[in-house]
Structure formats: C-alpha cells, structure tokens
Coordinates of C-alpha atoms (C1' of nucleotides) in Angstrom, one line a residue:
Chain A
M1 CA -6.8 -5.9 -11.9
T2 CA -4.4 -8.8 -11.9
A3 CA -6.5 -11.6 -11.2
Q4 CA -9.9 -11.2 -12.9
P5 CA -11.5 -14.0 -14.3
G6 CA -14.6 -12.5 -15.0
T7 CA -17.1 -15.2 -14.0
A8 CA -16.2 -14.8 -10.4
P9 CA -17.9 -12.1 -8.6
T10 CA -15.0 -11.2 -6.3
V11 CA -15.5 -8.4 -3.9
P12 CA -14.5 -11.5 -0.8
T13 CA -15.0 -8.5 1.7
A14 CA -18.3 -8.6 1.2
Q15 CA -19.1 -11.5 1.7
P16 CA -18.9 -12.4 5.2
A17 CA -20.0 -9.3 7.3
P18 CA -23.6 -8.5 5.8
D19 CA -24.9 -7.7 9.0
L20 CA -23.4 -4.5 9.9
S21 CA -22.0 -3.6 6.7
Q22 CA -25.5 -2.6 5.6
A23 CA -26.7 0.4 8.0
P24 CA -25.9 3.5 8.2
E25 CA -26.4 4.5 11.5
L26 CA -26.3 1.7 13.8
S27 CA -26.0 3.4 17.1
Q28 CA -25.9 1.4 19.8
V29 CA -22.5 0.2 20.3
P30 CA -21.4 -2.9 22.7
D31 CA -18.6 -2.2 25.5
L32 CA -15.5 -3.6 23.5
S33 CA -15.4 -6.0 26.6
Q34 CA -18.4 -7.3 25.8
V35 CA -16.5 -8.6 22.4
P36 CA -15.6 -11.7 22.1
D37 CA -12.1 -12.2 20.8
G38 CA -12.5 -14.0 18.0
E39 CA -15.7 -11.5 16.5
L40 CA -12.9 -8.7 17.1
L41 CA -10.4 -10.6 15.1
R42 CA -13.1 -11.1 12.6
L43 CA -14.2 -7.3 12.7
D44 CA -10.6 -6.7 12.4
H45 CA -9.6 -9.3 10.0
Q46 CA -12.9 -6.6 7.8
I47 CA -11.3 -3.6 8.6
C48 CA -8.0 -3.7 8.0
F49 CA -8.6 -5.6 5.1
S50 CA -11.2 -3.8 3.3
L51 CA -9.0 -0.5 3.4
H52 CA -6.0 -2.9 1.9
A53 CA -7.9 -3.9 -0.6
A54 CA -9.4 0.1 -1.3
S55 CA -5.9 1.6 -1.4
R56 CA -5.4 -1.0 -3.9
A57 CA -8.3 -0.8 -5.7
F58 CA -7.7 2.9 -5.8
G59 CA -4.2 1.6 -7.3
S60 CA -5.7 0.0 -9.7
V61 CA -7.7 2.2 -11.5
Y62 CA -5.1 5.4 -10.7
R63 CA -2.4 3.3 -13.0
V64 CA -4.8 3.2 -15.8
A65 CA -5.7 6.3 -15.9
L66 CA -2.0 7.8 -15.1
K67 CA -0.5 5.7 -17.8
D68 CA -1.1 8.8 -20.2
L69 CA 0.9 10.7 -18.1
G70 CA 3.6 8.3 -17.4
L71 CA 3.1 9.3 -13.5
T72 CA 2.9 6.3 -11.5
Y73 CA 0.4 6.6 -8.4
P74 CA 2.9 8.1 -5.4
Q75 CA 4.5 10.4 -8.7
Y76 CA 1.4 11.7 -9.6
L77 CA 1.0 12.9 -5.6
V78 CA 4.7 14.5 -5.9
M79 CA 3.2 16.0 -9.1
L80 CA -0.2 17.4 -7.3
V81 CA 1.8 18.4 -4.3
L82 CA 4.2 20.6 -6.4
W83 CA 1.7 22.1 -8.8
E84 CA -0.5 23.3 -5.7
H85 CA 2.7 24.5 -4.2
G86 CA 5.4 25.2 -6.6
A87 CA 8.8 24.7 -5.8
L88 CA 10.1 23.2 -2.6
P89 CA 12.4 21.1 -0.7
V90 CA 12.1 17.8 -0.4
K91 CA 11.3 18.0 3.0
Q92 CA 8.5 19.1 3.2
I93 CA 6.9 17.5 0.2
G94 CA 8.0 14.5 2.7
D95 CA 5.6 17.0 5.2
H96 CA 3.2 16.8 2.6
L97 CA 2.8 13.4 1.5
R98 CA 3.9 11.3 4.9
L99 CA 7.4 10.2 3.4
D100 CA 10.6 10.3 3.8
S101 CA 13.4 10.2 1.9
G102 CA 14.5 7.0 1.6
T103 CA 11.1 6.9 0.0
L104 CA 11.2 10.2 -2.0
S105 CA 15.0 10.6 -3.4
P106 CA 14.9 7.9 -5.7
L107 CA 11.1 8.6 -6.7
L108 CA 12.5 12.3 -7.4
K109 CA 15.5 10.7 -9.3
R110 CA 12.7 9.3 -11.7
L111 CA 11.0 12.5 -12.3
E112 CA 14.1 14.2 -13.5
A113 CA 14.9 11.5 -15.3
A114 CA 11.8 11.7 -17.1
G115 CA 11.9 15.3 -17.1
L116 CA 9.7 17.0 -15.1
V117 CA 11.2 18.5 -12.5
R118 CA 15.0 19.5 -11.3
R119 CA 16.6 19.3 -8.4
E120 CA 18.5 21.6 -6.8
R121 CA 20.8 22.6 -3.4
S122 CA 19.5 25.4 -1.9
S123 CA 22.6 27.9 -1.9
E124 CA 20.9 29.4 1.7
D125 CA 20.7 25.5 3.1
E126 CA 23.5 23.3 1.4
R127 CA 22.1 20.1 3.0
S128 CA 18.1 21.0 1.7
V129 CA 17.5 20.0 -1.9
T130 CA 14.8 21.8 -3.6
V131 CA 12.6 20.7 -6.2
R132 CA 11.2 22.3 -9.0
L133 CA 8.9 21.9 -12.3
T134 CA 10.0 22.1 -15.5
E135 CA 8.2 23.5 -18.3
A136 CA 7.1 19.5 -19.0
G137 CA 6.4 19.2 -15.4
T138 CA 4.2 22.0 -15.3
A139 CA 2.6 21.4 -19.0
L140 CA 1.7 17.9 -18.1
R141 CA -0.7 19.9 -15.6
E142 CA -3.1 20.7 -18.0
Q143 CA -3.1 16.6 -18.7
A144 CA -3.7 15.5 -15.4
L145 CA -6.5 17.9 -15.0
C146 CA -9.1 14.9 -16.6
V147 CA -7.4 12.4 -14.5
P148 CA -10.2 13.3 -11.0
R149 CA -13.2 13.3 -13.3
R150 CA -12.5 9.8 -14.1
I151 CA -10.9 8.6 -11.2
V152 CA -14.6 10.0 -9.6
A153 CA -16.6 8.4 -11.8
A154 CA -14.5 5.0 -11.4
T155 CA -16.0 4.9 -7.7
G156 CA -19.3 5.4 -9.1
L157 CA -20.1 6.9 -5.5
P158 CA -22.1 10.1 -4.8
L159 CA -19.9 12.7 -4.0
T160 CA -21.6 12.7 -0.4
D161 CA -20.3 9.1 0.7
I162 CA -16.5 10.5 -1.5
A163 CA -16.5 13.3 1.4
A164 CA -18.1 10.8 4.4
L165 CA -15.1 8.3 3.4
Q166 CA -12.5 11.2 3.5
T167 CA -13.9 12.6 6.6
L168 CA -13.8 9.5 8.1
L169 CA -10.5 8.3 6.8
H170 CA -9.3 11.7 8.1
R171 CA -10.5 10.7 11.3
V172 CA -8.7 7.2 11.7
T173 CA -5.1 8.3 10.2
A174 CA -4.9 11.2 13.2
A175 CA -6.4 9.5 15.6
L176 CA -3.7 6.9 14.6
D177 CA -1.2 8.9 14.3
T178 CA -1.1 10.0 17.8
A179 CA -2.1 6.7 18.9
D180 CA 1.3 4.7 17.6
L181 CA 3.6 6.0 19.8
D182 CA 1.3 5.3 22.5
T183 CA 1.0 2.1 20.9
A184 CA 4.9 1.9 21.1
D185 CA 5.0 2.4 25.1
L186 CA 2.2 0.4 25.9
D187 CA 3.9 -2.1 24.2
T188 CA 6.7 -2.2 26.0
T189 CA 5.7 -1.4 29.7
E190 CA 2.7 0.4 31.0
P191 CA -0.5 -1.9 30.4
D192 CA -3.3 1.1 31.8
T193 CA -3.2 3.4 28.6
A194 CA -5.6 1.1 26.8
E195 CA -8.5 1.6 25.8
P196 CA -11.6 3.0 28.3
G197 CA -14.3 0.6 28.1
S198 CA -12.7 -2.9 28.3
A199 CA -11.4 -5.3 31.2
Chain B
M1 CA 6.3 6.4 12.4
T2 CA 9.5 7.4 10.6
A3 CA 8.7 11.6 10.9
Q4 CA 7.4 11.7 14.1
P5 CA 8.9 15.4 15.3
G6 CA 6.6 15.3 18.3
T7 CA 6.6 19.0 18.3
A8 CA 5.0 19.0 14.9
P9 CA 1.4 17.9 14.9
T10 CA 1.6 16.2 12.1
V11 CA -2.0 15.5 10.2
P12 CA -1.4 17.6 6.9
T13 CA -4.2 16.1 5.3
A14 CA -6.3 17.8 7.5
Q15 CA -5.5 21.6 7.0
P16 CA -6.1 22.2 3.4
A17 CA -9.7 21.0 2.7
P18 CA -11.8 22.0 6.1
D19 CA -14.8 22.9 3.3
L20 CA -16.0 20.1 3.0
S21 CA -14.4 17.5 5.9
Q22 CA -16.6 18.6 8.5
A23 CA -20.2 17.9 7.0
P24 CA -21.4 14.9 7.9
E25 CA -24.1 14.8 5.8
L26 CA -24.2 17.0 3.0
S27 CA -27.0 16.2 0.6
Q28 CA -27.1 18.4 -2.1
V29 CA -24.4 17.1 -4.4
P30 CA -23.6 19.6 -7.9
D31 CA -23.2 17.6 -11.1
L32 CA -20.1 17.0 -11.7
S33 CA -20.0 18.6 -15.1
Q34 CA -20.3 21.5 -12.7
V35 CA -17.4 21.5 -10.5
P36 CA -14.4 23.4 -12.4
D37 CA -11.6 21.1 -12.9
G38 CA -8.9 22.9 -10.9
E39 CA -12.0 22.2 -7.6
L40 CA -12.4 18.3 -9.3
L41 CA -8.5 17.8 -8.6
R42 CA -8.4 19.5 -5.5
L43 CA -10.6 17.1 -4.4
D44 CA -9.1 13.9 -5.8
H45 CA -5.8 15.5 -4.3
Q46 CA -7.3 15.2 -0.7
I47 CA -9.4 11.7 -1.9
C48 CA -7.0 9.0 -3.0
F49 CA -4.3 11.1 -1.0
S50 CA -6.9 10.3 2.7
L51 CA -6.7 6.5 1.5
H52 CA -2.8 6.3 0.3
A53 CA -2.2 8.0 3.9
A54 CA -5.0 6.6 6.3
S55 CA -3.2 3.1 4.8
R56 CA 0.4 3.8 5.8
A57 CA -1.2 4.7 9.4
F58 CA -2.6 0.9 9.7
G59 CA 0.3 0.0 8.4
S60 CA 2.3 1.7 11.2
V61 CA 0.1 0.9 13.9
Y62 CA 0.1 -2.9 12.9
R63 CA 4.1 -2.8 12.3
V64 CA 4.4 -2.9 15.5
A65 CA 1.2 -4.7 17.2
L66 CA 2.7 -7.7 15.6
K67 CA 5.9 -7.4 15.9
D68 CA 5.9 -9.6 18.6
L69 CA 4.0 -12.0 16.7
G70 CA 7.5 -11.5 14.3
L71 CA 4.6 -11.2 11.3
T72 CA 4.1 -8.2 8.7
Y73 CA 1.1 -6.9 7.6
P74 CA 0.3 -8.7 4.7
Q75 CA 1.8 -12.1 6.8
Y76 CA -0.5 -11.1 9.2
L77 CA -3.6 -11.0 6.6
V78 CA -2.5 -14.9 5.2
M79 CA -1.9 -16.2 8.9
L80 CA -6.2 -14.4 8.9
V81 CA -7.0 -16.3 6.1
L82 CA -5.6 -19.5 7.1
W83 CA -6.7 -19.5 10.7
E84 CA -10.1 -18.7 9.6
H85 CA -10.4 -21.6 6.8
G86 CA -7.5 -24.1 7.6
A87 CA -5.4 -25.7 4.4
L88 CA -5.4 -24.1 1.3
P89 CA -3.9 -23.8 -2.4
V90 CA -2.1 -20.8 -3.0
K91 CA -4.8 -20.1 -5.5
Q92 CA -7.5 -19.6 -3.1
I93 CA -5.8 -17.4 -0.4
G94 CA -5.3 -15.3 -3.3
D95 CA -8.7 -15.7 -4.0
H96 CA -9.4 -14.0 -0.3
L97 CA -7.0 -11.6 -0.6
R98 CA -6.5 -10.1 -4.1
L99 CA -3.1 -11.2 -4.4
D100 CA -1.3 -12.9 -7.0
S101 CA 1.1 -15.3 -6.7
G102 CA 4.2 -12.8 -7.7
T103 CA 3.2 -11.3 -4.3
L104 CA 1.9 -14.9 -1.7
S105 CA 5.0 -17.5 -3.8
P106 CA 8.3 -15.6 -2.0
L107 CA 5.8 -14.4 1.2
L108 CA 4.3 -18.0 2.0
K109 CA 8.3 -19.1 1.4
R110 CA 9.1 -16.9 4.2
L111 CA 6.2 -18.3 6.6
E112 CA 7.4 -21.6 5.6
A113 CA 11.2 -20.5 6.8
A114 CA 10.0 -18.6 10.1
G115 CA 7.7 -22.8 10.3
L116 CA 4.4 -21.1 10.7
V117 CA 3.0 -23.4 7.6
R118 CA 3.9 -26.1 5.3
R119 CA 3.1 -25.8 1.3
E120 CA 2.6 -29.6 -0.2
R121 CA 1.7 -30.2 -4.3
S122 CA -1.8 -31.3 -4.4
S123 CA -1.2 -35.4 -5.2
E124 CA -5.3 -34.7 -6.9
D125 CA -3.7 -31.8 -9.0
E126 CA -0.4 -31.2 -9.3
R127 CA -0.3 -27.9 -10.4
S128 CA -1.9 -26.9 -6.9
V129 CA 0.0 -26.4 -4.1
T130 CA -1.6 -26.5 -0.7
V131 CA -0.5 -24.7 2.8
R132 CA -1.7 -25.7 5.6
L133 CA -0.9 -24.7 9.3
T134 CA 1.9 -26.2 11.1
E135 CA 1.7 -26.5 14.9
A136 CA 3.5 -23.2 15.3
G137 CA 1.0 -21.7 13.0
T138 CA -1.7 -23.1 14.6
A139 CA -0.2 -22.0 18.0
L140 CA 0.4 -17.8 17.0
R141 CA -3.1 -17.7 16.8
E142 CA -3.7 -17.5 20.7
Q143 CA -1.1 -14.5 20.8
A144 CA -2.4 -12.8 17.4
L145 CA -6.3 -12.5 19.9
C146 CA -4.6 -9.5 21.2
V147 CA -4.0 -8.1 18.3
P148 CA -7.5 -7.0 16.9
R149 CA -8.2 -5.0 20.4
R150 CA -5.1 -3.3 20.6
I151 CA -5.5 -2.3 16.5
V152 CA -9.5 -1.0 17.9
A153 CA -8.3 1.4 20.6
A154 CA -4.9 2.7 18.6
T155 CA -8.3 4.2 16.3
G156 CA -9.5 5.8 19.0
L157 CA -12.8 5.3 16.6
P158 CA -15.9 4.1 18.5
L159 CA -17.0 0.8 16.6
T160 CA -20.0 2.8 14.7
D161 CA -17.3 4.8 13.1
I162 CA -15.0 1.5 12.0
A163 CA -18.3 -0.1 11.2
A164 CA -19.2 3.6 8.7
L165 CA -15.9 2.9 7.1
Q166 CA -16.2 -0.2 6.5
T167 CA -18.6 -0.1 5.1
L168 CA -17.7 2.7 2.3
L169 CA -14.5 1.0 1.7
H170 CA -16.2 -1.9 0.7
R171 CA -18.8 -0.1 -1.5
V172 CA -15.6 1.7 -3.2
T173 CA -13.9 -1.0 -3.6
A174 CA -16.8 -2.9 -5.2
A175 CA -17.4 -0.4 -7.9
L176 CA -13.5 0.2 -8.3
D177 CA -13.7 -3.6 -9.4
T178 CA -16.0 -4.0 -11.6
A179 CA -14.9 -0.2 -13.0
D180 CA -11.4 -1.2 -13.9
L181 CA -12.0 -2.8 -16.9
D182 CA -14.1 -0.1 -18.2
T183 CA -11.9 1.9 -18.1
A184 CA -9.5 0.0 -19.3
D185 CA -11.3 -0.7 -22.7
L186 CA -12.3 3.0 -22.6
D187 CA -8.8 3.8 -22.6
T188 CA -7.4 1.4 -25.2
T189 CA -9.2 0.6 -28.3
E190 CA -11.3 -2.5 -28.0
P191 CA -15.1 -1.8 -26.8
D192 CA -15.6 -6.0 -27.5
T193 CA -13.4 -7.6 -24.4
A194 CA -15.8 -6.4 -22.3
E195 CA -17.4 -7.8 -19.3
P196 CA -20.4 -9.4 -17.6
G197 CA -22.1 -6.6 -15.2
S198 CA -21.6 -3.5 -16.9
A199 CA -22.6 -1.0 -20.3
Chain C
dC1 C1' 36.9 28.4 17.7
dA2 C1' 36.2 24.1 18.5
dC3 C1' 33.1 20.4 19.6
dA4 C1' 28.8 18.3 20.6
dA5 C1' 23.6 17.8 19.1
dC6 C1' 21.1 18.7 15.3
dT7 C1' 18.7 18.4 10.4
dA8 C1' 18.9 17.3 5.3
dA9 C1' 19.5 13.7 1.5
dA10 C1' 21.4 10.3 0.2
dT11 C1' 22.5 5.0 0.6
dT12 C1' 21.3 0.6 2.3
dG13 C1' 18.2 -3.7 2.9
dC14 C1' 14.2 -6.4 2.9
dG15 C1' 9.6 -6.7 2.1
dC16 C1' 5.2 -6.0 -0.7
dA17 C1' 2.4 -5.4 -5.5
dC18 C1' 1.6 -5.8 -9.9
dA19 C1' 2.8 -6.9 -14.8
dA20 C1' 5.0 -9.9 -17.6
dC21 C1' 7.2 -14.1 -18.6
dT22 C1' 7.6 -19.1 -18.0
dA23 C1' 7.0 -23.8 -16.9
dA24 C1' 4.6 -28.1 -15.8
dA25 C1' -0.3 -30.1 -15.4
dA26 C1' -5.2 -30.6 -16.4
dT27 C1' -8.9 -30.1 -20.0
dG28 C1' -11.6 -30.1 -24.2
dG29 C1' -12.0 -30.4 -28.7
dG30 C1' -10.6 -32.3 -33.1
Chain D
dC1 C1' -4.9 -40.2 -29.3
dC2 C1' -3.0 -35.4 -30.0
dC3 C1' -2.6 -31.2 -29.6
dA4 C1' -4.2 -26.1 -28.8
dT5 C1' -5.8 -23.6 -24.7
dT6 C1' -6.6 -23.0 -20.0
dT7 C1' -4.9 -23.1 -15.0
dT8 C1' -1.4 -23.2 -11.4
dA9 C1' 3.5 -22.0 -8.7
dG10 C1' 6.7 -19.6 -10.0
dT11 C1' 10.5 -16.1 -11.5
dT12 C1' 12.1 -11.6 -13.3
dG13 C1' 12.0 -6.6 -13.1
dT14 C1' 10.7 -2.2 -11.8
dG15 C1' 8.7 0.6 -8.3
dC16 C1' 6.8 1.4 -3.1
dG17 C1' 7.3 2.1 2.2
dC18 C1' 10.1 1.8 5.3
dA19 C1' 14.1 1.5 8.7
dA20 C1' 18.8 1.8 9.9
dT21 C1' 23.0 3.7 8.6
dT22 C1' 25.7 7.2 5.8
dT23 C1' 27.3 12.0 5.0
dA24 C1' 27.8 16.6 5.2
dG25 C1' 26.0 20.9 6.2
dT26 C1' 23.7 23.8 10.4
dT27 C1' 23.2 24.9 14.9
dG28 C1' 24.5 25.5 19.8
dT29 C1' 27.6 26.1 23.8
dG30 C1' 31.4 26.4 26.3

DNA sequence: CACAACTAAATTGCGCACAACTAAAATGGG
DNA sequence: CCCATTTTAGTTGTGCGCAATTTAGTTGTG
C-alpha cells in the first residue's frame, strides 16, 4: 500500500459508522422513505466506498503475491480461466471475466509477449482468435497453487465469512447487473420503475 | 455495461460454485491444511473475482447515475469527502480515500477545471495544497442527494444485506490492510522492518 | 448473387490506480 | 546555524476499464 505511515491506524471506513457495522443480524429495517437524504448519503458513502477500498486492498495483496509469477491481478484472472477451461476464444474469456476486447486485447498481448499464451485466429471462424496456454503458461499453474492459501491467510477471515461475503457479492452483482439497464431508462423517462417502498 | 446481449442471462460467477454460495451459515469449517490446493484455487477464483466483478458492477451503475452530475465515480468520492469535511489538504483527502497524490493530483485538477473546487497553497505550510469547494461545488451536493437512493434501489437488496455486506468488507479490508506488509516481508528478506500490531 | 445486419477483435482516447521519482518546504539534531 | 531527514505535491510510466469507433469476417434475406 502506498500510504502506510505505520503510526496511523488507517481503516478510515471503520470509524464513522460503528453503529451498524457490528450487528450481524439487524432484522428490522426502516422504509427507505423514512431515511433522510443526508443519512442515505452517508450510508452510500460507506457502501460504495467500502467496496472500492476492499477491492483495492485485495489488489495490493495480490500484487505482492503475484509478483513472483510476473502476473498482474487481471492477468492472473485470465490465467485462472485458461487453466480451468483450456483454450478459449477471446470472446469467451471476456464472458467469464465480464471484460471486453478493449481490455483483453492488450492484456493478452502482454501475456503472449511473456510467453504464457499464444493467440491464433480460428480457421473455422476467421473473426475469432483462440487463446491457448503455452507450456510455460501451463507450468505456471504449479507456482500459482500456493497463491490462494496466502491470500486467504492474509484476509485473516474464517472460510465461513469468506463464503458469506461471496454470497452477498453474488447477490449484489446479479442485482446490479439486471438493474443498470433499468436505471438507464429510469434516467431517461419513467419515474415509476423506482424502488418499492418509497415516496 | 459493455457486453449486455440481453438474451444472455450473464452472471457467470453464479454458475460454477453453487455448492457453498447458497449456504448462509456453514459453521464447521475445515482446516485450511485439509483443503486440497485445487479446491482452494477454485475458491480463490471465486472470491477475488466476485469482488472484482461486484466493484465494477457498482462502477457501471454509478457511472449512469453520476452522468448528470458530470462526475466520475472516484471524483464523486472526493466530493463526498469535501461535502462532509469541508476544505481539506490533498493529503487528508488521500487519507480518507486511501489514495495518493499520484492519483489525486490529476483528478483534482480535473475537478478544478470543471469549476467545482479550487486549490490553493497553504500559507502556513507551503508544501500543502488546500482543496476547497467553489459555490458550484457546494451547490452540486443538492443534485447528488438523489444518487444514493437510486443506487440502493438498483442493488435491489434490503438494507440488512447492505449493512451485512459492509460489515464483511470492513473486516476484510482491515485484515488485508494489516496483512499486506506481513506478506511483503514474508516475501522479501527482512523480518525487521516490521510494524506495530502484528506477529 | 448482392447487400444489409450482425459479430469478433482490435484500436483510440480518457480516466483511474499505483510504483518510482523529483521538487520544494518543513523539521530536528549536531 | 547547517545539513540530513521527513513530509507534501506533483510528474512519469505502466497497466487496467470502458466507451466509441474501425476492420474484417459471417450470416440472413431478397
């Protein structure tokens, strides 16, 4: 992490809202319409922000763990997909990782330059480019096996919590996924698609 | 979202591991030493990946919601900090958001170019640059008040779940935060650079 | 067959994140 | 007082994420 003064306890996200962060099950939730805008804005601050911070915190740890392998975090994700599924066209890699060719093309070029994959145009469909592991790319999997253990250890969380976190992330991603189109047309015309319980 | 074919149900993260993702409380967790490397690698795939995907899914929704305000997601975070705390030096903004000047300097320049903030060197400490809201920047807060509601609506999650998610994210961020230095010296050579609260 | 519509990759441009470095100012110890 | 150290911003370079566009190949329809 860049700013790690050592003396400063950091984790600023943990400070302002100790009220709800320690309650594992707060069952009665107020109507959204009840919550004043200011509160909601604060809550929002917390959530988007926690996610942002957590994502980058993971990035830091992965960066260290992956340095030995010479991979960045997104490159590691691509390699995971290839190790699991074997040779794939760019499009399908993108489907797995939710990335488009604008991101993947240069990334795959770098993996190719590193000698980990080869890219070859499919003879069946000349539009498609098949990405397959080289021997070095396949061999790298062995070194990568130790990475997850280090990451899980670094989180310091029991697998229970990791699983719970993952569940919530799945839910929220799925929801946002179907929602962002709705939001789009909510933005243009209709005011009533909105949320169920509010004014 | 870039790839949103409409017909494809997407959410590929939900497919491969239905085993543990639906269990809200799996209490007995195996020793990490028990879990075979392959399993752990799969789990790891899921967790780093879910977080990555969730973060970007949020990014998409925010992008739409913030388009009216002419702000990007990180710019919005900076504005939130300024709305909450008033004028601050760059350093302190960075502390709140865990960002360094390499990221903030150009970002703040863009906010200044947009007329939302002004940057002026402190007369007390000539190193420091104080960032303060302009009238336009202050006024923008009114428009921003509607954003959180839209985001929460887009998630489709009850506040309970959002709070739970936030709790877990805090925990994991804090853990990773203290951990990544440990990982670093585990990785390099010296055990003595250390830091206060760890092993 | 010709032509429109679609699809897969790649490219361009912009902004963010971060490491590494520089410049300038403050601080503290001899 | 002088100088090493530290602190604060800024700059440079690399890589990711995404929108928008381009290029090339495929498919469907008349």
